Coordinates of N, CA and C and ligand atoms in Angstrom, one line a residue:
X1 N 107.4 -127.1 57.8 CA 108.6 -127.5 57.1 C 108.4 -128.9 56.4
X2 N 107.7 -128.9 55.3 CA 107.4 -130.2 54.7 C 108.6 -131.0 54.3
X3 N 109.7 -130.4 53.8 CA 110.9 -131.2 53.4 C 111.5 -131.9 54.6
X4 N 111.5 -131.2 55.7 CA 112.2 -131.8 56.9 C 111.3 -132.9 57.4
X5 N 110.0 -132.7 57.5 CA 109.0 -133.7 58.0 C 109.1 -135.0 57.3
X6 N 109.2 -134.9 55.9 CA 109.3 -136.1 55.1 C 110.5 -137.0 55.5
X7 N 111.5 -136.4 56.0 CA 112.7 -137.2 56.3 C 112.5 -138.1 57.5
X8 N 111.6 -137.8 58.4 CA 111.4 -138.6 59.6 C 111.0 -140.0 59.1
X9 N 111.5 -141.0 59.8 CA 111.1 -142.4 59.5 C 111.9 -143.0 58.4
X10 N 112.9 -142.3 57.9 CA 113.9 -143.0 57.0 C 114.7 -143.9 57.8
X11 N 115.3 -145.0 57.1 CA 116.1 -145.9 57.9 C 117.3 -145.2 58.7
X12 N 117.9 -144.2 58.1 CA 119.0 -143.5 58.8 C 118.4 -142.7 60.0
X13 N 117.3 -142.1 59.8 CA 116.7 -141.3 60.9 C 116.3 -142.3 62.1
X14 N 115.8 -143.4 61.7 CA 115.4 -144.4 62.8 C 116.6 -145.0 63.5
X15 N 117.7 -145.2 62.7 CA 118.9 -145.8 63.2 C 119.5 -144.7 64.2
X16 N 119.5 -143.5 63.8 CA 120.1 -142.5 64.7 C 119.3 -142.2 66.0
X17 N 118.0 -142.3 65.8 CA 117.1 -142.1 66.9 C 117.3 -143.3 67.9
X18 N 117.4 -144.5 67.4 CA 117.7 -145.7 68.3 C 119.0 -145.5 69.0
X19 N 120.0 -145.0 68.3 CA 121.3 -144.9 68.9 C 121.4 -143.8 70.0
X20 N 120.6 -142.7 69.8 CA 120.8 -141.6 70.7 C 119.6 -141.4 71.7
X21 N 118.6 -142.3 71.6 CA 117.4 -142.1 72.5 C 117.8 -142.0 73.9
X22 N 118.7 -142.9 74.3 CA 119.2 -142.9 75.7 C 120.6 -142.2 75.8
X23 N 121.5 -142.4 74.9 CA 122.8 -141.9 75.0 C 122.9 -140.4 74.9
X24 N 121.9 -139.8 74.3 CA 121.9 -138.3 74.2 C 122.1 -137.6 75.6
X25 N 121.6 -138.3 76.6 CA 121.7 -137.8 78.0 C 123.1 -137.7 78.5
X26 N 124.0 -138.5 78.0 CA 125.4 -138.5 78.5 C 126.3 -138.1 77.3
X27 N 125.8 -137.7 76.2 CA 126.6 -137.5 75.0 C 127.7 -136.4 75.2
X28 N 127.3 -135.2 75.7 CA 128.2 -134.1 75.8 C 129.3 -134.5 76.8
X29 N 128.9 -135.1 77.9 CA 129.9 -135.4 79.0 C 130.9 -136.4 78.5
X30 N 130.5 -137.4 77.7 CA 131.4 -138.5 77.3 C 132.2 -138.1 76.0
X31 N 131.6 -137.4 75.1 CA 132.2 -137.2 73.8 C 133.4 -136.2 73.9
X32 N 133.4 -135.4 74.9 CA 134.5 -134.4 75.0 C 135.8 -135.0 75.0
X33 N 135.9 -136.3 75.4 CA 137.2 -136.9 75.6 C 137.7 -137.5 74.2
X34 N 136.8 -137.7 73.3 CA 137.3 -138.3 72.0 C 136.9 -137.7 70.7
X35 N 136.0 -136.7 70.8 CA 135.7 -136.0 69.5 C 136.6 -134.8 69.5
X36 N 137.9 -135.1 69.1 CA 139.0 -134.1 69.2 C 138.9 -133.2 68.0
X37 N 139.4 -131.9 68.2 CA 139.5 -131.0 67.1 C 138.3 -130.1 66.9
X38 N 137.2 -130.4 67.7 CA 136.0 -129.6 67.4 C 136.2 -128.1 67.8
X39 N 137.0 -127.9 68.9 CA 137.2 -126.5 69.3 C 138.1 -125.7 68.4
X40 N 139.1 -126.5 67.8 CA 139.9 -125.9 66.8 C 139.1 -125.4 65.6
X41 N 138.2 -126.3 65.1 CA 137.3 -125.9 64.0 C 136.5 -124.6 64.4
X42 N 135.9 -124.6 65.6 CA 135.1 -123.5 66.0 C 135.9 -122.2 66.0
X43 N 137.1 -122.3 66.5 CA 137.9 -121.1 66.5 C 138.2 -120.6 65.1
X44 N 138.4 -121.5 64.2 CA 138.8 -121.2 62.8 C 137.6 -120.6 62.0
X45 N 136.4 -120.8 62.5 CA 135.3 -120.3 61.7 C 135.3 -118.8 61.3
X46 N 135.6 -118.0 62.4 CA 135.8 -116.6 62.2 C 134.8 -116.0 61.2
X47 N 133.5 -116.1 61.5 CA 132.5 -115.6 60.5 C 132.5 -114.1 60.4
X48 N 132.1 -113.5 59.3 CA 132.1 -112.0 59.2 C 131.0 -111.5 60.2
X49 N 131.1 -110.2 60.6 CA 130.1 -109.6 61.4 C 128.8 -109.7 60.7
X50 N 127.8 -110.1 61.5 CA 126.4 -110.3 60.9 C 126.3 -111.5 60.0
X51 N 127.3 -112.3 60.0 CA 127.3 -113.5 59.1 C 126.5 -114.7 59.6
X52 N 126.5 -115.7 58.8 CA 125.6 -116.9 59.1 C 126.5 -118.1 59.1
X53 N 126.2 -119.0 60.1 CA 127.0 -120.3 60.2 C 126.0 -121.4 60.4
X54 N 126.3 -122.5 59.6 CA 125.4 -123.7 59.6 C 126.2 -124.9 60.1
X55 N 125.7 -125.7 61.0 CA 126.2 -127.0 61.3 C 125.3 -128.1 60.8
X56 N 126.0 -128.9 60.0 CA 125.3 -130.1 59.4 C 125.5 -131.3 60.4
X57 N 124.4 -131.9 60.9 CA 124.5 -133.0 61.8 C 124.9 -132.4 63.2
X58 N 124.1 -131.5 63.7 CA 124.5 -130.7 64.9 C 124.4 -131.5 66.2
X59 N 123.7 -132.6 66.2 CA 123.6 -133.4 67.4 C 123.0 -132.6 68.6
X60 N 123.7 -132.6 69.7 CA 123.1 -131.9 70.9 C 123.2 -130.4 70.9
X61 N 123.8 -129.8 69.9 CA 124.1 -128.4 69.7 C 125.2 -127.9 70.6
X62 N 126.0 -128.9 71.1 CA 127.2 -128.5 71.9 C 128.1 -127.5 71.1
X63 N 128.4 -127.9 69.8 CA 129.3 -127.0 69.1 C 128.6 -125.7 68.8
X64 N 127.3 -125.7 68.5 CA 126.7 -124.4 68.1 C 126.7 -123.4 69.3
X65 N 126.6 -124.0 70.5 CA 126.6 -123.1 71.7 C 128.0 -122.5 71.9
X66 N 129.0 -123.4 71.8 CA 130.4 -122.9 72.0 C 130.7 -121.9 70.9
X67 N 130.3 -122.2 69.7 CA 130.5 -121.3 68.5 C 129.8 -119.9 68.7
X68 N 128.5 -120.0 69.1 CA 127.8 -118.8 69.2 C 128.4 -117.8 70.3
X69 N 129.0 -118.5 71.3 CA 129.6 -117.6 72.4 C 130.9 -117.1 71.9
X70 N 131.6 -117.9 71.1 CA 133.0 -117.5 70.6 C 132.8 -116.4 69.5
X71 N 131.7 -116.4 68.7 CA 131.5 -115.5 67.6 C 130.2 -114.7 67.8
X72 N 130.2 -113.8 68.7 CA 128.9 -113.2 69.2 C 128.2 -112.4 68.1
X73 N 128.9 -112.0 67.0 CA 128.2 -111.2 66.0 C 127.6 -112.0 64.9
X74 N 127.6 -113.3 65.0 CA 127.1 -114.1 63.9 C 125.8 -114.8 64.3
X75 N 125.0 -115.3 63.3 CA 123.8 -116.0 63.5 C 124.0 -117.5 63.2
X76 N 123.5 -118.4 64.0 CA 123.8 -119.8 63.9 C 122.6 -120.6 63.6
X77 N 122.8 -121.7 62.8 CA 121.8 -122.6 62.3 C 122.3 -124.0 62.4
X78 N 121.5 -125.0 62.8 CA 121.9 -126.4 62.8 C 120.8 -127.3 62.5
X79 N 121.1 -128.4 61.8 CA 120.1 -129.4 61.6 C 120.7 -130.8 61.8
X80 N 119.8 -131.7 62.1 CA 120.2 -133.1 62.4 C 119.0 -134.0 61.9
X81 N 119.4 -135.2 61.6 CA 118.3 -136.2 61.1 C 117.6 -136.8 62.3
X82 N 118.2 -136.7 63.5 CA 117.6 -137.4 64.7 C 116.8 -136.4 65.5
X83 N 115.5 -136.7 65.6 CA 114.6 -135.9 66.5 C 115.0 -136.1 67.9
X84 N 115.5 -137.3 68.3 CA 116.0 -137.5 69.6 C 117.1 -136.5 70.0
X85 N 118.1 -136.4 69.1 CA 119.2 -135.5 69.4 C 118.7 -134.1 69.5
X86 N 117.7 -133.8 68.6 CA 117.2 -132.4 68.6 C 116.5 -132.0 69.9
X87 N 115.9 -133.0 70.5 CA 115.3 -132.7 71.8 C 116.3 -132.2 72.8
X88 N 117.5 -132.8 72.8 CA 118.5 -132.3 73.7 C 119.0 -131.0 73.2
X89 N 119.2 -130.9 71.9 CA 119.7 -129.6 71.3 C 118.8 -128.4 71.7
X90 N 117.5 -128.6 71.5 CA 116.6 -127.5 71.8 C 116.6 -127.1 73.3
X91 N 116.7 -128.1 74.1 CA 116.7 -127.8 75.6 C 118.1 -127.1 75.9
X92 N 119.2 -127.5 75.3 CA 120.5 -126.9 75.7 C 120.5 -125.5 75.2
X93 N 120.0 -125.3 74.0 CA 120.1 -123.9 73.4 C 119.2 -123.0 74.3
X94 N 118.1 -123.4 74.7 CA 117.2 -122.6 75.6 C 117.9 -122.3 76.9
X95 N 118.5 -123.4 77.5 CA 119.2 -123.3 78.8 C 120.3 -122.3 78.7
X96 N 121.0 -122.2 77.5 CA 122.1 -121.3 77.3 C 121.7 -119.9 77.0
X97 N 120.4 -119.7 76.9 CA 119.8 -118.4 76.6 C 120.2 -117.9 75.2
X98 N 120.3 -118.9 74.2 CA 120.8 -118.5 72.9 C 119.7 -118.8 71.8
X99 N 118.5 -119.0 72.3 CA 117.4 -119.3 71.3 C 117.2 -118.2 70.2
X100 N 117.6 -117.0 70.6 CA 117.4 -115.9 69.6 C 118.6 -115.9 68.5
X101 N 119.6 -116.7 68.8 CA 120.8 -116.7 67.8 C 121.1 -118.0 67.2
X102 N 120.4 -119.1 67.7 CA 120.6 -120.4 67.2 C 119.3 -121.0 66.8
X103 N 119.1 -121.3 65.5 CA 117.9 -122.0 65.0 C 118.2 -123.4 64.7
X104 N 117.2 -124.3 65.0 CA 117.4 -125.7 64.8 C 116.3 -126.3 63.9
X105 N 116.7 -127.3 63.1 CA 115.6 -128.0 62.3 C 116.0 -129.4 62.1
X106 N 115.0 -130.2 61.7 CA 115.3 -131.6 61.4 C 115.5 -131.7 59.9
X107 N 116.5 -132.5 59.5 CA 116.8 -132.6 58.1 C 117.9 -133.6 57.8
X108 N 118.1 -134.0 56.5 CA 119.0 -135.0 56.1 C 120.2 -134.3 55.4
X109 N 121.4 -134.6 55.8 CA 122.6 -134.0 55.2 C 122.7 -134.3 53.7
X110 N 122.1 -135.4 53.2 CA 122.2 -135.7 51.8 C 121.3 -134.9 50.9
X111 N 120.3 -134.1 51.5 CA 119.4 -133.3 50.7 C 118.7 -132.4 51.7
X112 N 119.1 -131.2 51.8 CA 118.6 -130.3 52.8 C 118.0 -129.0 52.2
X113 N 116.7 -128.7 52.5 CA 116.1 -127.5 51.9 C 116.3 -126.4 53.0
X114 N 117.4 -125.7 52.9 CA 117.7 -124.6 53.9 C 116.7 -123.5 53.8
X115 N 116.2 -123.2 52.6 CA 115.2 -122.2 52.4 C 114.0 -122.5 53.2
X116 N 113.5 -123.7 53.1 CA 112.3 -124.1 53.8 C 112.5 -124.1 55.3
X117 N 113.7 -124.6 55.7 CA 113.9 -124.7 57.2 C 114.2 -123.4 57.8
X118 N 115.1 -122.6 57.2 CA 115.7 -121.4 57.8 C 115.4 -120.1 57.1
X119 N 114.8 -120.2 55.9 CA 114.5 -119.0 55.1 C 115.7 -118.4 54.5
X120 N 116.8 -119.2 54.3 CA 118.0 -118.7 53.5 C 118.6 -119.9 52.8
X121 N 119.2 -119.6 51.6 CA 119.6 -120.7 50.8 C 121.1 -121.1 51.1
X122 N 121.9 -120.1 51.6 CA 123.3 -120.5 51.9 C 123.8 -119.7 53.1
X123 N 125.1 -120.0 53.4 CA 125.6 -119.6 54.7 C 127.1 -119.2 54.5
X124 N 127.6 -118.2 55.3 CA 129.0 -117.8 55.2 C 129.9 -118.9 55.6
X125 N 129.5 -119.7 56.6 CA 130.3 -120.8 57.0 C 129.4 -122.0 57.2
X126 N 129.8 -123.1 56.7 CA 129.2 -124.4 56.9 C 130.2 -125.3 57.5
X127 N 129.8 -126.1 58.6 CA 130.7 -127.1 59.1 C 130.1 -128.4 59.4
X128 N 130.9 -129.4 59.4 CA 130.4 -130.8 59.7 C 131.4 -131.4 60.6
X129 N 130.9 -131.8 61.8 CA 131.8 -132.3 62.9 C 131.4 -133.7 63.3
X130 N 132.2 -134.7 63.0 CA 132.0 -136.1 63.3 C 130.6 -136.6 62.9
X131 N 130.2 -136.1 61.8 CA 128.9 -136.7 61.2 C 129.1 -137.5 60.0
X132 N 130.1 -137.1 59.1 CA 130.2 -137.8 57.9 C 130.6 -139.3 58.1
X133 N 131.3 -139.6 59.2 CA 131.7 -140.9 59.5 C 130.5 -141.8 59.9
X134 N 129.3 -141.2 60.1 CA 128.1 -141.9 60.5 C 127.1 -141.9 59.3
X135 N 127.5 -141.3 58.2 CA 126.5 -141.1 57.1 C 127.0 -142.0 55.9
X136 N 126.3 -143.1 55.7 CA 126.8 -144.0 54.6 C 127.1 -143.3 53.3
X137 N 126.1 -142.5 52.7 CA 126.4 -141.8 51.5 C 127.1 -140.5 51.8
X138 N 128.3 -140.6 52.4 CA 129.0 -139.4 52.9 C 129.5 -138.5 51.7
X139 N 129.7 -139.1 50.5 CA 130.1 -138.3 49.4 C 129.0 -137.3 49.0
X140 N 127.8 -137.8 49.0 CA 126.6 -137.0 48.7 C 126.5 -135.9 49.8
X141 N 126.7 -136.3 51.0 CA 126.5 -135.3 52.1 C 127.6 -134.2 52.0
X142 N 128.8 -134.6 51.6 CA 129.9 -133.6 51.4 C 129.6 -132.6 50.4
X143 N 129.0 -133.1 49.2 CA 128.7 -132.3 48.1 C 127.5 -131.3 48.5
X144 N 126.6 -131.9 49.3 CA 125.5 -131.1 49.8 C 125.9 -130.0 50.7
X145 N 126.9 -130.3 51.6 CA 127.4 -129.3 52.5 C 128.1 -128.1 51.8
X146 N 128.8 -128.5 50.7 CA 129.5 -127.5 49.9 C 128.5 -126.6 49.2
X147 N 127.4 -127.3 48.7 CA 126.4 -126.5 48.0 C 125.8 -125.4 48.9
X148 N 125.8 -125.7 50.2 CA 125.1 -124.7 51.1 C 126.0 -123.6 51.5
X149 N 127.3 -123.6 51.0 CA 128.2 -122.5 51.3 C 128.0 -121.3 50.4
X150 N 127.8 -120.1 50.9 CA 127.6 -118.9 50.1 C 128.9 -118.6 49.3
X151 N 128.7 -117.9 48.2 CA 129.9 -117.4 47.5 C 130.9 -116.7 48.4
X152 N 132.2 -117.0 48.4 CA 133.1 -116.4 49.2 C 133.2 -117.0 50.6
X153 N 132.3 -118.0 50.9 CA 132.3 -118.6 52.2 C 133.2 -119.8 52.3
X154 N 133.1 -120.5 53.4 CA 134.0 -121.7 53.6 C 133.2 -122.9 54.2
X155 N 133.7 -124.1 53.9 CA 133.3 -125.3 54.5 C 134.4 -125.9 55.4
X156 N 134.1 -126.2 56.7 CA 135.0 -126.8 57.6 C 134.5 -128.2 57.9
X157 N 135.4 -129.2 57.9 CA 135.0 -130.6 58.3 C 136.0 -131.2 59.2
X158 N 135.5 -131.7 60.3 CA 136.4 -132.4 61.3 C 135.8 -133.8 61.5
X159 N 136.7 -134.9 61.5 CA 136.1 -136.2 61.7 C 137.3 -137.1 62.1
X160 N 136.9 -138.4 62.4 CA 137.9 -139.4 62.6 C 138.8 -139.6 61.4
X161 N 140.1 -139.7 61.6 CA 141.0 -140.0 60.5 C 141.4 -141.5 60.5
X162 N 142.4 -141.8 59.7 CA 142.9 -143.2 59.6 C 143.9 -143.5 60.7
X163 N 144.3 -142.6 61.5 CA 145.2 -142.8 62.7 C 146.5 -143.4 62.2
X164 N 147.0 -143.0 61.0 CA 148.2 -143.6 60.5 C 149.4 -143.5 61.4
X165 N 149.4 -142.4 62.2 CA 150.6 -142.2 63.1 C 150.6 -143.1 64.3
X166 N 149.6 -143.9 64.5 CA 149.5 -144.8 65.7 C 149.9 -146.2 65.3
X167 N 150.4 -147.0 66.3 CA 150.8 -148.3 66.0 C 149.6 -149.2 65.5
X168 N 149.8 -150.2 64.6 CA 148.8 -151.0 64.0 C 147.7 -151.5 65.0
X169 N 148.1 -152.1 66.2 CA 147.1 -152.6 67.1 C 146.2 -151.5 67.7
X170 N 146.8 -150.3 67.9 CA 146.0 -149.2 68.4 C 145.0 -148.8 67.3
X171 N 145.5 -148.8 66.1 CA 144.6 -148.4 64.9 C 143.4 -149.4 64.9
X172 N 143.7 -150.7 65.0 CA 142.7 -151.7 64.8 C 141.7 -151.6 66.0
X173 N 142.2 -151.3 67.2 CA 141.4 -151.2 68.4 C 140.4 -150.0 68.2
X174 N 140.9 -148.9 67.7 CA 140.1 -147.7 67.5 C 139.0 -148.0 66.5
X175 N 139.4 -148.7 65.4 CA 138.4 -149.0 64.3 C 137.3 -149.9 64.9
X176 N 137.7 -150.9 65.7 CA 136.7 -151.9 66.2 C 135.8 -151.2 67.2
X177 N 136.3 -150.3 68.0 CA 135.5 -149.6 69.0 C 134.5 -148.7 68.3
X178 N 135.0 -147.9 67.2 CA 134.1 -147.0 66.5 C 133.0 -147.8 65.8
X179 N 133.3 -149.0 65.3 CA 132.3 -149.7 64.5 C 131.1 -150.0 65.5
X180 N 131.3 -150.1 66.8 CA 130.2 -150.4 67.7 C 129.2 -149.3 67.7
X181 N 129.7 -148.1 67.3 CA 128.8 -146.9 67.3 C 128.4 -146.5 65.8
X182 N 128.5 -147.5 64.9 CA 128.2 -147.2 63.5 C 129.0 -146.1 62.9
X183 N 130.3 -146.0 63.3 CA 131.2 -145.0 62.8 C 132.3 -145.6 62.0
X184 N 132.4 -145.1 60.8 CA 133.5 -145.5 59.9 C 134.3 -144.3 59.4
X185 N 135.6 -144.3 59.8 CA 136.4 -143.2 59.3 C 136.5 -143.2 57.8
X186 N 136.4 -142.0 57.2 CA 136.3 -141.9 55.7 C 137.7 -141.6 55.2
X187 N 138.4 -142.6 54.8 CA 139.8 -142.4 54.4 C 139.8 -141.6 53.1
X188 N 138.8 -141.6 52.3 CA 138.8 -140.9 51.0 C 138.2 -139.4 51.2
X189 N 138.0 -139.0 52.4 CA 137.3 -137.7 52.6 C 138.2 -136.5 52.1
X190 N 139.5 -136.5 52.4 CA 140.3 -135.4 51.9 C 140.3 -135.3 50.4
X191 N 140.6 -136.4 49.7 CA 140.6 -136.4 48.2 C 139.3 -136.0 47.6
X192 N 138.2 -136.4 48.3 CA 136.9 -136.1 47.8 C 136.6 -134.6 47.9
X193 N 137.0 -134.0 49.0 CA 136.8 -132.6 49.2 C 137.7 -131.8 48.3
X194 N 138.9 -132.2 48.0 CA 139.7 -131.6 47.0 C 139.1 -131.6 45.6
X195 N 138.5 -132.8 45.3 CA 137.8 -133.0 44.0 C 136.6 -132.0 43.9
X196 N 135.8 -132.0 45.0 CA 134.6 -131.1 44.9 C 135.1 -129.6 44.9
X197 N 136.1 -129.3 45.6 CA 136.6 -127.9 45.6 C 137.1 -127.5 44.1
X198 N 137.8 -128.5 43.5 CA 138.2 -128.2 42.1 C 137.1 -128.0 41.2
X199 N 136.0 -128.7 41.3 CA 134.9 -128.5 40.4 C 134.3 -127.1 40.5
X200 N 134.4 -126.5 41.7 CA 133.8 -125.2 41.9 C 134.9 -124.1 41.9
X201 N 136.1 -124.4 41.5 CA 137.2 -123.4 41.5 C 137.5 -122.9 42.9
X202 N 137.3 -123.8 43.9 CA 137.6 -123.4 45.2 C 139.0 -124.1 45.6
X203 N 139.5 -123.7 46.8 CA 140.8 -124.3 47.2 C 140.5 -125.1 48.5
X204 N 141.2 -126.1 48.7 CA 141.0 -127.0 49.9 C 142.3 -127.2 50.6
X205 N 142.3 -127.3 51.9 CA 143.5 -127.6 52.7 C 143.1 -128.7 53.7
X206 N 144.0 -129.6 53.9 CA 143.8 -130.7 54.8 C 144.9 -130.9 55.9
X207 N 144.5 -131.3 57.1 CA 145.6 -131.6 58.0 C 145.2 -132.8 58.9
X208 N 146.2 -133.6 59.3 CA 146.0 -134.7 60.2 C 146.4 -134.2 61.6
X209 N 145.5 -134.4 62.6 CA 145.8 -133.9 63.9 C 145.9 -135.2 64.8
X210 N 146.6 -135.1 65.9 CA 146.7 -136.2 66.9 C 147.1 -137.5 66.2
X211 N 148.2 -137.4 65.5 CA 148.7 -138.6 64.8 C 147.7 -139.3 63.9
X212 N 146.9 -138.4 63.3 CA 145.9 -138.9 62.3 C 144.6 -139.4 62.9
X213 N 144.5 -139.4 64.2 CA 143.2 -139.8 64.8 C 142.1 -138.9 64.3
X214 N 142.5 -137.6 64.1 CA 141.5 -136.6 63.6 C 141.9 -136.1 62.2
X215 N 141.0 -136.0 61.3 CA 141.3 -135.3 60.0 C 140.5 -134.0 60.0
X216 N 141.1 -133.0 59.5 CA 140.5 -131.6 59.5 C 140.7 -131.0 58.1
X217 N 139.6 -130.5 57.5 CA 139.7 -130.0 56.2 C 138.9 -128.6 56.1
X218 N 139.5 -127.8 55.3 CA 138.8 -126.5 55.0 C 138.7 -126.3 53.5
X219 N 137.5 -126.0 53.0 CA 137.4 -125.7 51.6 C 136.9 -124.2 51.5
X220 N 137.7 -123.4 50.9 CA 137.4 -122.0 50.8 C 137.2 -121.4 49.4
Ligands
SAM301 C1 128.7 -138.2 66.4 S1 127.3 -137.2 66.3 C2 128.1 -135.5 66.1 C3 127.3 -134.4 66.6 C4 127.9 -133.1 66.6 N1 128.2 -132.7 65.3 C5 129.2 -133.0 67.4 O1 130.3 -132.8 66.9 O2 129.1 -133.2 68.7 C6 126.7 -137.4 64.6 C7 125.4 -136.7 64.3 O3 125.1 -136.9 63.0 C8 123.7 -137.0 62.8 N2 123.4 -137.6 61.5 C9 123.6 -138.9 61.1 N3 123.2 -139.0 59.8 C10 122.7 -137.8 59.4 C11 122.1 -137.4 58.2 N4 122.0 -138.2 57.2 N5 121.8 -136.1 58.2 C12 121.9 -135.3 59.3 N6 122.4 -135.7 60.4 C13 122.8 -136.9 60.5 C14 123.4 -137.9 64.0 O4 122.0 -137.9 64.3 C15 124.2 -137.3 65.1 O5 123.6 -136.3 65.8

């Protein structure tokens, strides 16, 4: 996989490896309390029988495993820029007995050669869960995720929102806490997805969950 291999050693790959080298071991146990909305997204995927589903920035493969169990007739794919995260992902997928239905690769959300990594150019469903808030060129990554959606398919995105429904001090505390993890909620994400959808003649829908703590978008 030459395209994927070239991405190792980029500043973003190194930053993510540094962040997750140790924390990947406690990631799934800790994140379930604050990465809200992931299971709603997984339930909404509803891929066609025999369909394909790709997660961009799949981390530990927690979502892929839940999704593969929820949608047993689909085939799943995931990539991440961090080889450290992928170590946990590969072990978890094998432990779950799902290695025949979940394929993993290393790659960058801003430019991913799906054909080289997985032998297919596009997917019936593509989703991005709490990754765009960690990717500085998130607009490029959003466009790339949409490019990977097959005709008639859908893109689902869940991430931190602006928490507009919470009091100011709570919002400031959340922002400060997230910045410790290199996380920046993307307040322009909804408008950007609507813009990208419009360029392709697609439709987009957005919702704010948990008083805006979570933003959720679907482009179909
Ligand atoms: C907060 S974790 C979310 C993991 C998973 N999607 C979840 O919901 O549990 C963000 C993930 O995005 C990955 N990531 C960051 N920048 C990336 C990039 N440019 N391309 C691909 N993955 C990236 C990180 O390595 C990390 O695994």
